Amino acid sequence: MSDNPIRVVVAGGGTAGWIAATAIARMLGQLVQVTLVESEAIGTVGVGEATIPTARTFHEFLKIDEQSFLKATQATIKLGIAFENWARVGDRYIHSFGSAPLSTWMADFQHFWLQGRAEGHAGPLGDYYPEYKAAEAGRFTRGGEAPLNYAYHLDAGLYAKFLRRIGENDGVKRVEGKIARVEQNAETGDIAALHLEGDICIEGDLFIDCTGFRGLLIEETLKTGYEDWSRWLPTNAALAVQTEAVAEPIPYTRSIAHEAGWQWRIPLQHRVGNGIVFSTDHMEVDAAREKLLSTVEGKPLIEPRLIRYKAGKRRQMWVKNCLSLGLSSGFVEPLESTSIHLFMIGVTRLLQQFPFGGITPEVRERYNRMADNELIRVRDFIILHYKLTERDDSPFWRYCRDMSIPESLAERIALFRETAQAWQAPDDLFRVDSWLQVMIGQRLEPKSWHKQALLMSPGRLQQTLATMRERVAATVAGLPTHQQFIDSYCRADA
Ligand code: FAD
């Protein structure tokens, strides 16, 4: 590539497209020339309203002001996800974003907690995580001596608009129109230009495919192929509906299992996002719609929208001069709200490895390897929730309980069951605390654990665990409610 600005063309203006365009323009300034094409006639998928804490880091990289973001997107705070009816009907646990307070280089927290529980004095696992207890109590504040780890619930439509304002301000050129044809270089097969209806042609050096499930560039043009993971992740459809808020927003997402999948509740400042995720092999669309509408709490604001998908990923996320981000790169269902993270980390990696010297096979391979490794770990973490069910009340759950799973996950489950060891691999997005909370929450009981706690002086373990619990309870009791926090920090007029 020459010293001229590199022409980056982003195809698609959903959450993925605007995150990519805004981040590249903001971080690379005059080194690039960013054009984004989107079609109002086609529209966006319009869901994707829960994030994980890495969204905060990404915003910090981009110097996005948190208060402006919270106000503009009607966002609320997310401290974790409550899983209801997953292991057994009637069960409930929260996968919180917290870190356990006690661990040594030899043994993580669970080994001490399991010993305390065996001795009959430890409380439930969640009692040791401030984020867990704050979520349950509906309390939150930022900062302080021991800041809570948190993410956001946001309005996806408002978020795209918010990013668009920043992006356009930083030089992103937005072109409205429908891409009718993708032109390839006859010799190299690289994408040369996008031709829009109405005779507009957009040439570029690097193309970012954010066109959603269809993958107009990466799949329809470059035919990279799709790796199907639906045998492990059997849901393949969702219906989404927004409702009026009928209560103060809670600072966590709800994930409520039903006989053929699960339902989400995502509380925003001005409304609630609801959806039902299901397997069409086990539930008719009409039955799912009825279930959704009969269980939402407020008045629906729109008709439920049906979205069909197949869990999996593109065989290669970066092919020739085209990188796919967002739904065009693959989808591992929204159970742990990982999609937005995956394209934030995707664009972060692109910025770190930006191909100023040309797009070589090495550049692509490194990116693809990193993206694949992370996605496979995320996939395993999500399968874990399904596989560890004890539910026997429907064909869907019996399938999940009995299905074979990837070797990488089978090993993790076996190791935890035998030894209580959970670990964070270098490519793991989810930390030990996440694996632990879900495994214990789903009733996976370790047979043994590290015995370092037995080396403590008599009564010391009991006292340490008790002090920790008391500290968590006292901290949470002193916090404002989530609503009070929103009123003082996030209201548009505050
Ligand atoms: P889209 O929103 O589909 O955008 C595609 C863009 O491409 C649009 O602008 C469209 O106009 C444009 N386009 C397409 N074809 C053309 C063409 N020919 N010409 C011009 N423009 C074109 N993620 C999370 O992180 N958290 C969640 O809680 C979460 N929940 C989800 C729930 C469900 C049911 C689903 C399906 C996904 C969820 N996701 C979630 C994922 C999240 O919705 C998506 O990752 C996110 O919305 C990004 O979508 P996108 O930008 O890739 O695609």
XYZ file of C-alpha atoms and ligand atoms in Angstrom:
547
model
C 0.000 0.000 0.000
C 1.173 3.545 -0.673
C 1.512 6.505 1.696
C -1.922 7.691 0.655
C -4.621 7.120 3.259
C -5.782 3.496 3.190
C -9.332 3.314 1.872
C -11.399 1.284 4.321
C -14.922 0.436 3.181
C -17.368 -0.821 5.804
C -20.357 -2.610 4.282
C -23.286 -2.419 6.706
C -24.358 0.001 9.407
C -25.673 -2.158 12.241
C -23.911 -2.197 15.608
C -20.940 -4.002 14.057
C -20.567 -1.600 11.130
C -20.703 1.539 13.221
C -18.368 0.163 15.869
C -15.843 -0.770 13.182
C -16.089 2.481 11.213
C -16.013 4.721 14.286
C -13.113 2.925 15.934
C -10.984 2.904 12.792
C -11.640 6.557 11.960
C -11.129 7.689 15.538
C -7.940 5.733 16.171
C -6.218 5.997 12.774
C -7.262 9.515 11.785
C -5.622 10.761 8.600
C -3.928 7.398 7.960
C -7.241 6.067 6.663
C -10.273 7.163 4.727
C -13.356 5.372 6.025
C -16.584 4.969 4.057
C -19.623 3.162 5.462
C -22.469 1.943 3.245
C -25.821 1.084 4.746
C -29.322 0.624 3.500
C -32.278 1.928 5.455
C -34.512 -0.223 3.248
C -32.765 -3.379 4.464
C -32.434 -2.192 8.054
C -30.580 -3.864 10.924
C -31.266 -6.949 13.012
C -32.245 -4.587 15.840
C -31.373 -6.796 18.817
C -28.185 -7.128 20.849
C -28.762 -5.072 23.945
C -26.653 -6.712 26.636
C -22.874 -6.407 26.895
C -20.033 -7.697 29.047
C -17.483 -5.535 30.935
C -15.009 -5.414 28.027
C -17.363 -2.865 26.415
C -16.134 -0.383 29.028
C -12.504 -1.015 28.111
C -13.331 -0.556 24.444
C -15.059 2.746 25.164
C -12.033 3.847 27.195
C -9.731 3.060 24.234
C -11.942 5.238 22.062
C -12.231 7.934 24.751
C -16.011 7.693 24.718
C -17.479 9.572 27.664
C -19.466 7.127 29.801
C -22.114 9.558 30.954
C -22.858 10.749 27.410
C -23.069 7.128 26.287
C -25.437 6.125 29.112
C -27.712 9.071 28.441
C -27.740 8.686 24.664
C -28.494 4.952 24.667
C -30.962 4.802 27.609
C -28.518 2.321 29.106
C -28.661 0.605 32.477
C -26.055 -1.269 34.465
C -25.488 -5.004 34.123
C -23.735 -6.861 36.950
C -24.349 -10.341 35.561
C -26.992 -12.719 34.247
C -29.547 -14.596 36.351
C -30.127 -18.097 34.993
C -33.513 -19.462 35.967
C -34.715 -23.054 35.452
C -31.493 -24.119 33.758
C -30.202 -27.102 35.755
C -33.637 -27.925 37.174
C -36.993 -26.174 36.987
C -37.059 -23.816 39.993
C -33.258 -23.357 40.156
C -31.731 -19.901 39.973
C -28.164 -18.625 40.054
C -26.378 -15.489 38.893
C -23.259 -15.514 36.770
C -21.891 -12.220 38.067
C -18.931 -10.237 36.746
C -17.172 -10.363 40.109
C -13.848 -11.844 41.161
C -13.572 -14.023 44.231
C -11.708 -12.385 47.079
C -9.458 -15.233 48.209
C -7.029 -17.256 46.149
C -3.377 -18.209 46.347
C -0.923 -19.112 43.619
C -1.638 -22.753 44.409
C -5.394 -22.764 44.768
C -8.268 -20.633 43.525
C -11.140 -19.532 45.732
C -13.369 -22.544 45.066
C -10.952 -24.870 46.868
C -11.283 -22.839 50.078
C -15.008 -22.406 49.656
C -15.570 -26.136 49.027
C -13.583 -26.970 52.154
C -15.667 -24.453 54.139
C -18.840 -25.912 52.742
C -17.750 -29.456 53.627
C -17.094 -28.223 57.178
C -20.624 -26.789 57.213
C -19.898 -23.083 57.673
C -19.561 -21.593 54.159
C -22.531 -19.769 52.651
C -23.742 -19.990 49.038
C -21.052 -19.156 46.477
C -22.726 -15.888 45.463
C -22.345 -14.489 48.994
C -18.640 -13.915 48.312
C -19.133 -11.849 45.155
C -20.141 -8.193 45.689
C -21.499 -8.023 42.114
C -23.749 -11.016 42.803
C -25.177 -9.574 45.991
C -25.512 -6.072 44.528
C -27.396 -7.513 41.546
C -29.784 -9.381 43.839
C -30.286 -6.304 45.988
C -30.793 -4.018 42.957
C -27.994 -1.708 44.098
C -25.105 -0.073 42.289
C -22.563 2.704 42.239
C -19.420 3.392 40.273
C -15.907 3.665 41.650
C -15.127 3.682 45.363
C -12.501 1.647 47.186
C -13.572 -1.693 45.763
C -15.309 -0.803 42.499
C -17.903 -3.180 41.136
C -17.183 -4.760 37.776
C -20.025 -4.007 35.413
C -21.281 -3.866 31.847
C -24.306 -2.246 30.204
C -27.743 -2.938 28.842
C -28.307 -0.561 25.926
C -30.762 0.312 23.186
C -29.110 -1.097 20.038
C -30.776 1.408 17.695
C -29.727 4.382 19.821
C -26.238 2.962 20.197
C -25.744 2.791 16.417
C -26.938 6.424 16.159
C -24.611 7.483 18.994
C -21.642 5.822 17.299
C -22.631 7.294 13.962
C -22.500 10.824 15.398
C -19.001 10.202 16.734
C -17.868 8.425 13.567
C -19.109 11.093 11.189
C -17.524 13.729 13.372
C -14.225 11.866 13.060
C -14.446 11.703 9.269
C -16.460 8.573 8.416
C -18.261 9.147 5.142
C -21.695 7.510 5.216
C -23.304 6.434 1.966
C -26.960 5.435 1.918
C -27.797 2.776 -0.644
C -28.178 -0.864 -1.468
C -25.123 -2.803 -2.577
C -26.197 -4.431 -5.837
C -22.898 -5.936 -6.999
C -19.483 -6.678 -5.554
C -16.627 -6.298 -8.024
C -13.539 -8.469 -7.661
C -10.092 -7.935 -9.093
C -9.894 -10.391 -11.990
C -6.327 -11.469 -11.138
C -6.193 -11.577 -7.353
C -9.847 -12.148 -6.487
C -9.591 -9.265 -3.978
C -12.650 -7.089 -3.645
C -12.142 -4.015 -5.789
C -15.384 -2.078 -5.380
C -18.984 -2.093 -4.191
C -21.542 -1.060 -6.785
C -24.691 0.435 -5.339
C -28.081 0.681 -6.965
C -28.174 4.011 -8.823
C -24.695 3.689 -10.308
C -22.596 4.626 -7.285
C -19.242 2.837 -7.069
C -17.113 2.694 -3.932
C -13.560 1.481 -4.360
C -11.387 0.424 -1.471
C -8.209 -1.255 -0.224
C -9.665 -3.023 2.817
C -13.322 -4.089 3.026
C -15.080 -4.888 6.282
C -18.158 -7.043 5.877
C -20.780 -6.062 8.473
C -23.795 -6.978 6.335
C -25.319 -9.292 8.920
C -26.164 -13.002 8.649
C -25.964 -13.111 4.854
C -22.303 -12.096 4.688
C -22.641 -10.355 1.347
C -18.880 -10.044 0.847
C -17.315 -12.820 2.917
C -19.783 -15.538 1.906
C -21.870 -14.545 -1.085
C -18.819 -13.160 -2.907
C -15.745 -14.857 -1.425
C -17.496 -18.111 -0.495
C -15.451 -18.880 2.582
C -17.911 -21.489 3.901
C -19.621 -21.944 7.262
C -18.701 -24.216 10.169
C -21.987 -25.446 11.601
C -22.135 -25.804 15.414
C -25.863 -26.444 15.673
C -25.387 -30.004 16.952
C -24.057 -28.456 20.170
C -26.119 -25.272 20.131
C -29.511 -26.445 18.935
C -31.537 -23.219 19.147
C -32.004 -21.645 15.724
C -34.614 -18.896 16.052
C -35.578 -15.972 18.230
C -38.545 -13.659 18.542
C -37.787 -10.243 19.990
C -40.248 -7.721 21.380
C -39.875 -4.497 23.328
C -42.268 -3.711 26.161
C -43.082 -0.795 28.407
C -41.229 -0.838 31.708
C -43.518 -1.683 34.622
C -40.926 -1.596 37.404
C -37.553 -0.080 38.201
C -34.805 -1.638 36.050
C -32.834 -4.421 37.697
C -29.038 -4.354 37.225
C -28.784 -7.759 35.569
C -30.122 -9.685 32.575
C -32.599 -12.497 33.136
C -32.264 -15.735 31.188
C -35.239 -17.947 31.856
C -35.140 -21.469 30.423
C -38.338 -22.919 28.950
C -39.073 -26.325 27.465
C -37.341 -25.647 24.120
C -34.835 -22.862 24.819
C -34.867 -19.721 26.942
C -36.181 -16.160 27.227
C -34.304 -12.944 27.890
C -35.298 -9.804 29.774
C -33.088 -6.772 29.371
C -34.193 -3.718 31.360
C -33.377 -0.307 29.884
C -34.188 3.119 31.282
C -37.184 3.664 28.995
C -38.353 0.117 28.156
C -37.584 -3.592 28.469
C -36.086 -5.785 25.739
C -37.595 -9.278 25.687
C -37.026 -12.272 23.508
C -37.549 -15.963 23.233
C -34.804 -18.172 21.858
C -35.887 -21.627 20.717
C -35.254 -24.637 18.551
C -37.757 -24.888 15.711
C -37.305 -28.668 15.836
C -38.864 -28.556 19.295
C -41.235 -25.581 19.237
C -43.408 -24.026 16.521
C -42.937 -20.323 15.826
C -46.571 -19.605 16.760
C -46.202 -21.407 20.072
C -43.024 -19.443 20.802
C -44.782 -16.160 19.978
C -47.629 -17.034 22.292
C -45.258 -18.019 25.068
C -43.342 -14.771 24.681
C -46.397 -12.528 24.649
C -48.083 -14.343 27.521
C -45.042 -13.996 29.788
C -43.791 -10.437 29.151
C -44.611 -8.014 31.938
C -45.373 -4.715 30.174
C -47.403 -3.707 27.143
C -45.638 -4.686 23.868
C -44.417 -1.658 21.920
C -43.841 -3.499 18.635
C -44.884 -6.744 16.956
C -42.475 -9.588 17.806
C -39.760 -9.931 15.160
C -38.624 -13.368 14.050
C -34.904 -13.909 13.526
C -33.576 -17.229 12.232
C -29.945 -18.267 12.567
C -27.583 -21.196 12.580
C -24.927 -21.349 15.310
C -21.446 -21.466 13.855
C -18.772 -19.372 12.236
C -17.267 -18.550 8.886
C -14.423 -20.925 8.038
C -12.197 -17.877 7.744
C -13.164 -14.502 9.123
C -10.569 -12.640 7.068
C -10.301 -13.669 3.402
C -8.255 -11.770 0.808
C -8.850 -8.065 1.543
C -12.135 -8.630 3.347
C -12.562 -8.952 7.098
C -15.957 -9.954 8.478
C -17.225 -8.571 11.781
C -20.541 -9.063 13.567
C -23.185 -11.479 12.402
C -21.502 -11.817 9.006
C -18.581 -13.584 10.743
C -20.690 -16.102 12.661
C -22.996 -16.378 15.619
C -22.912 -18.409 18.825
C -26.316 -17.434 20.160
C -26.864 -14.629 22.645
C -26.849 -16.551 25.947
C -23.767 -14.820 27.410
C -24.073 -11.571 25.399
C -20.763 -12.093 23.633
C -21.390 -10.830 20.068
C -20.756 -7.149 20.688
C -17.582 -8.065 22.567
C -16.441 -10.263 19.680
C -16.599 -7.490 17.152
C -15.120 -4.968 19.565
C -12.146 -7.276 20.101
C -12.075 -7.989 16.352
C -11.670 -4.331 15.489
C -9.187 -3.884 18.360
C -7.036 -6.659 16.865
C -7.332 -5.104 13.430
C -6.145 -1.769 14.813
C -3.219 -3.440 16.561
C -2.216 -5.386 13.457
C -3.327 -2.853 10.869
C -1.877 -3.923 7.489
C 0.036 -0.756 6.596
C 2.546 -2.912 4.738
C -0.109 -4.760 2.748
C -2.493 -7.602 3.492
C -0.227 -10.644 3.541
C -1.231 -14.255 4.257
C 0.646 -13.950 7.578
C -1.448 -10.945 8.630
C -4.672 -12.780 7.833
C -3.596 -16.071 9.374
C -2.608 -14.462 12.650
C -5.918 -12.630 12.858
C -7.949 -15.712 11.922
C -6.103 -17.909 14.413
C -6.659 -15.485 17.288
C -10.317 -14.955 16.408
C -10.972 -18.700 16.044
C -9.294 -19.605 19.309
C -11.298 -17.079 21.259
C -14.575 -17.991 19.603
C -14.097 -21.705 20.279
C -13.646 -20.983 24.002
C -16.763 -18.807 23.998
C -18.650 -21.569 22.180
C -17.568 -24.114 24.814
C -18.635 -21.823 27.635
C -22.099 -21.459 26.137
C -22.490 -25.182 25.430
C -21.618 -25.756 29.105
C -24.934 -24.184 30.185
C -26.928 -26.593 28.027
C -24.879 -29.713 28.649
C -25.007 -29.427 32.429
C -28.781 -29.473 32.593
C -30.469 -32.139 34.682
C -33.831 -31.378 33.096
C -35.754 -34.355 31.881
C -39.076 -32.677 31.157
C -38.824 -32.158 27.388
C -37.142 -33.649 24.301
C -35.089 -30.440 23.925
C -33.469 -30.719 27.355
C -32.991 -34.455 27.065
C -31.161 -33.830 23.791
C -28.938 -31.202 25.452
C -28.179 -33.387 28.450
C -27.256 -36.397 26.325
C -25.507 -34.723 23.377
C -21.836 -35.309 22.724
C -19.763 -32.169 23.241
C -16.409 -30.875 21.950
C -13.426 -32.639 23.521
C -12.090 -29.296 24.766
C -15.211 -28.825 26.902
C -15.513 -32.463 27.967
C -12.011 -32.202 29.473
C -12.911 -29.085 31.427
C -16.042 -30.622 32.852
C -14.242 -33.840 33.821
C -11.391 -31.967 35.479
C -13.729 -29.803 37.507
C -15.820 -32.797 38.530
C -12.761 -34.739 39.692
C -10.573 -31.982 41.139
C -12.538 -28.669 41.274
C -10.002 -27.088 38.966
C -11.196 -24.430 36.580
C -8.714 -22.331 34.664
C -8.477 -19.426 32.283
C -6.640 -20.431 29.127
C -4.724 -17.668 27.296
C -7.518 -17.348 24.704
C -10.334 -17.523 27.233
C -12.641 -14.545 27.396
C -14.294 -15.930 30.516
C -12.278 -16.071 33.714
C -12.126 -18.796 36.345
C -14.867 -17.004 38.300
C -17.222 -17.275 35.340
C -16.595 -20.976 34.770
C -16.918 -21.570 38.499
C -20.198 -19.723 38.957
C -21.802 -21.469 36.003
C -20.500 -24.937 36.874
C -21.623 -24.679 40.492
C -24.835 -22.926 39.466
C -25.584 -25.810 37.124
C -24.993 -28.305 39.949
C -21.687 -29.754 38.787
C -20.306 -31.026 42.096
C -16.542 -31.602 42.437
C -15.544 -34.867 44.085
C -12.356 -33.446 45.576
C -10.460 -30.188 45.815
C -7.074 -28.733 46.751
C -6.540 -29.089 50.488
C -4.438 -25.976 51.137
C -7.155 -24.726 53.487
C -6.322 -27.578 55.893
C -2.935 -25.948 56.506
C -4.617 -22.891 58.032
C -4.713 -22.671 61.811
C -7.905 -24.069 63.446
C -10.915 -21.840 62.880
C -9.044 -19.549 60.486
C -10.859 -20.672 57.338
C -14.240 -20.230 58.995
C -13.303 -16.784 60.253
C -11.864 -15.682 56.899
C -14.914 -16.795 54.944
C -17.258 -15.231 57.496
C -15.401 -11.904 57.350
C -15.568 -11.901 53.572
C -19.276 -12.520 53.570
C -19.893 -9.803 56.124
C -17.802 -7.359 54.114
C -19.734 -8.095 50.940
C -23.063 -7.695 52.744
C -21.984 -4.421 54.384
C -20.635 -2.993 51.114
C -23.826 -3.804 49.246
C -26.067 -2.433 52.017
C -24.268 0.917 51.715
C -24.871 1.313 47.967
C -27.590 3.442 46.398
C -30.273 1.605 44.476
C -29.733 1.092 40.766
C -32.604 3.501 40.067
C -31.041 6.160 42.317
C -27.776 5.725 40.457
C -29.534 6.132 37.101
C -31.448 9.168 38.319
C -28.298 10.922 39.412
C -25.891 9.805 36.706
C -27.646 8.701 33.530
C -30.781 10.709 32.997
C -30.716 12.740 29.812
C -31.499 15.889 31.779
C -29.132 15.164 34.690
P -27.124 -6.141 11.284
O -27.699 -5.435 12.431
O -27.967 -7.143 10.575
O -26.675 -5.032 10.242
C -26.443 -5.337 8.888
C -26.223 -4.051 8.131
O -25.868 -4.360 6.796
C -27.447 -3.148 8.071
O -27.053 -1.794 8.199
C -27.973 -3.391 6.662
O -28.682 -2.297 6.165
C -26.659 -3.591 5.915
N -26.815 -4.325 4.657
C -27.093 -5.633 4.454
N -27.166 -5.907 3.134
C -26.910 -4.740 2.505
C -26.844 -4.353 1.133
N -27.085 -5.200 0.135
N -26.577 -3.066 0.854
C -26.350 -2.155 1.822
N -26.388 -2.461 3.130
C -26.677 -3.730 3.455
N -25.139 -9.461 20.944
C -24.744 -9.033 22.140
O -23.593 -8.662 22.308
N -25.624 -9.009 23.190
C -26.884 -9.460 23.087
O -27.642 -9.381 24.041
C -27.298 -9.988 21.847
N -28.549 -10.472 21.686
C -28.899 -10.997 20.478
C -30.133 -11.624 20.331
C -30.462 -12.231 19.129
C -31.754 -12.931 18.968
C -29.566 -12.169 18.023
C -29.918 -12.782 16.700
C -28.358 -11.545 18.174
C -28.001 -10.978 19.392
N -26.768 -10.399 19.560
C -26.382 -9.956 20.781
C -25.907 -10.195 18.435
C -26.153 -8.776 17.921
O -27.465 -8.544 17.640
C -25.431 -8.508 16.682
O -24.144 -8.949 16.839
C -25.439 -7.030 16.387
O -26.726 -6.525 16.323
C -24.693 -6.717 15.153
O -25.391 -7.002 14.035
P -24.634 -6.644 12.705
O -24.255 -5.220 12.741
O -23.583 -7.654 12.467
O -25.761 -6.918 11.620
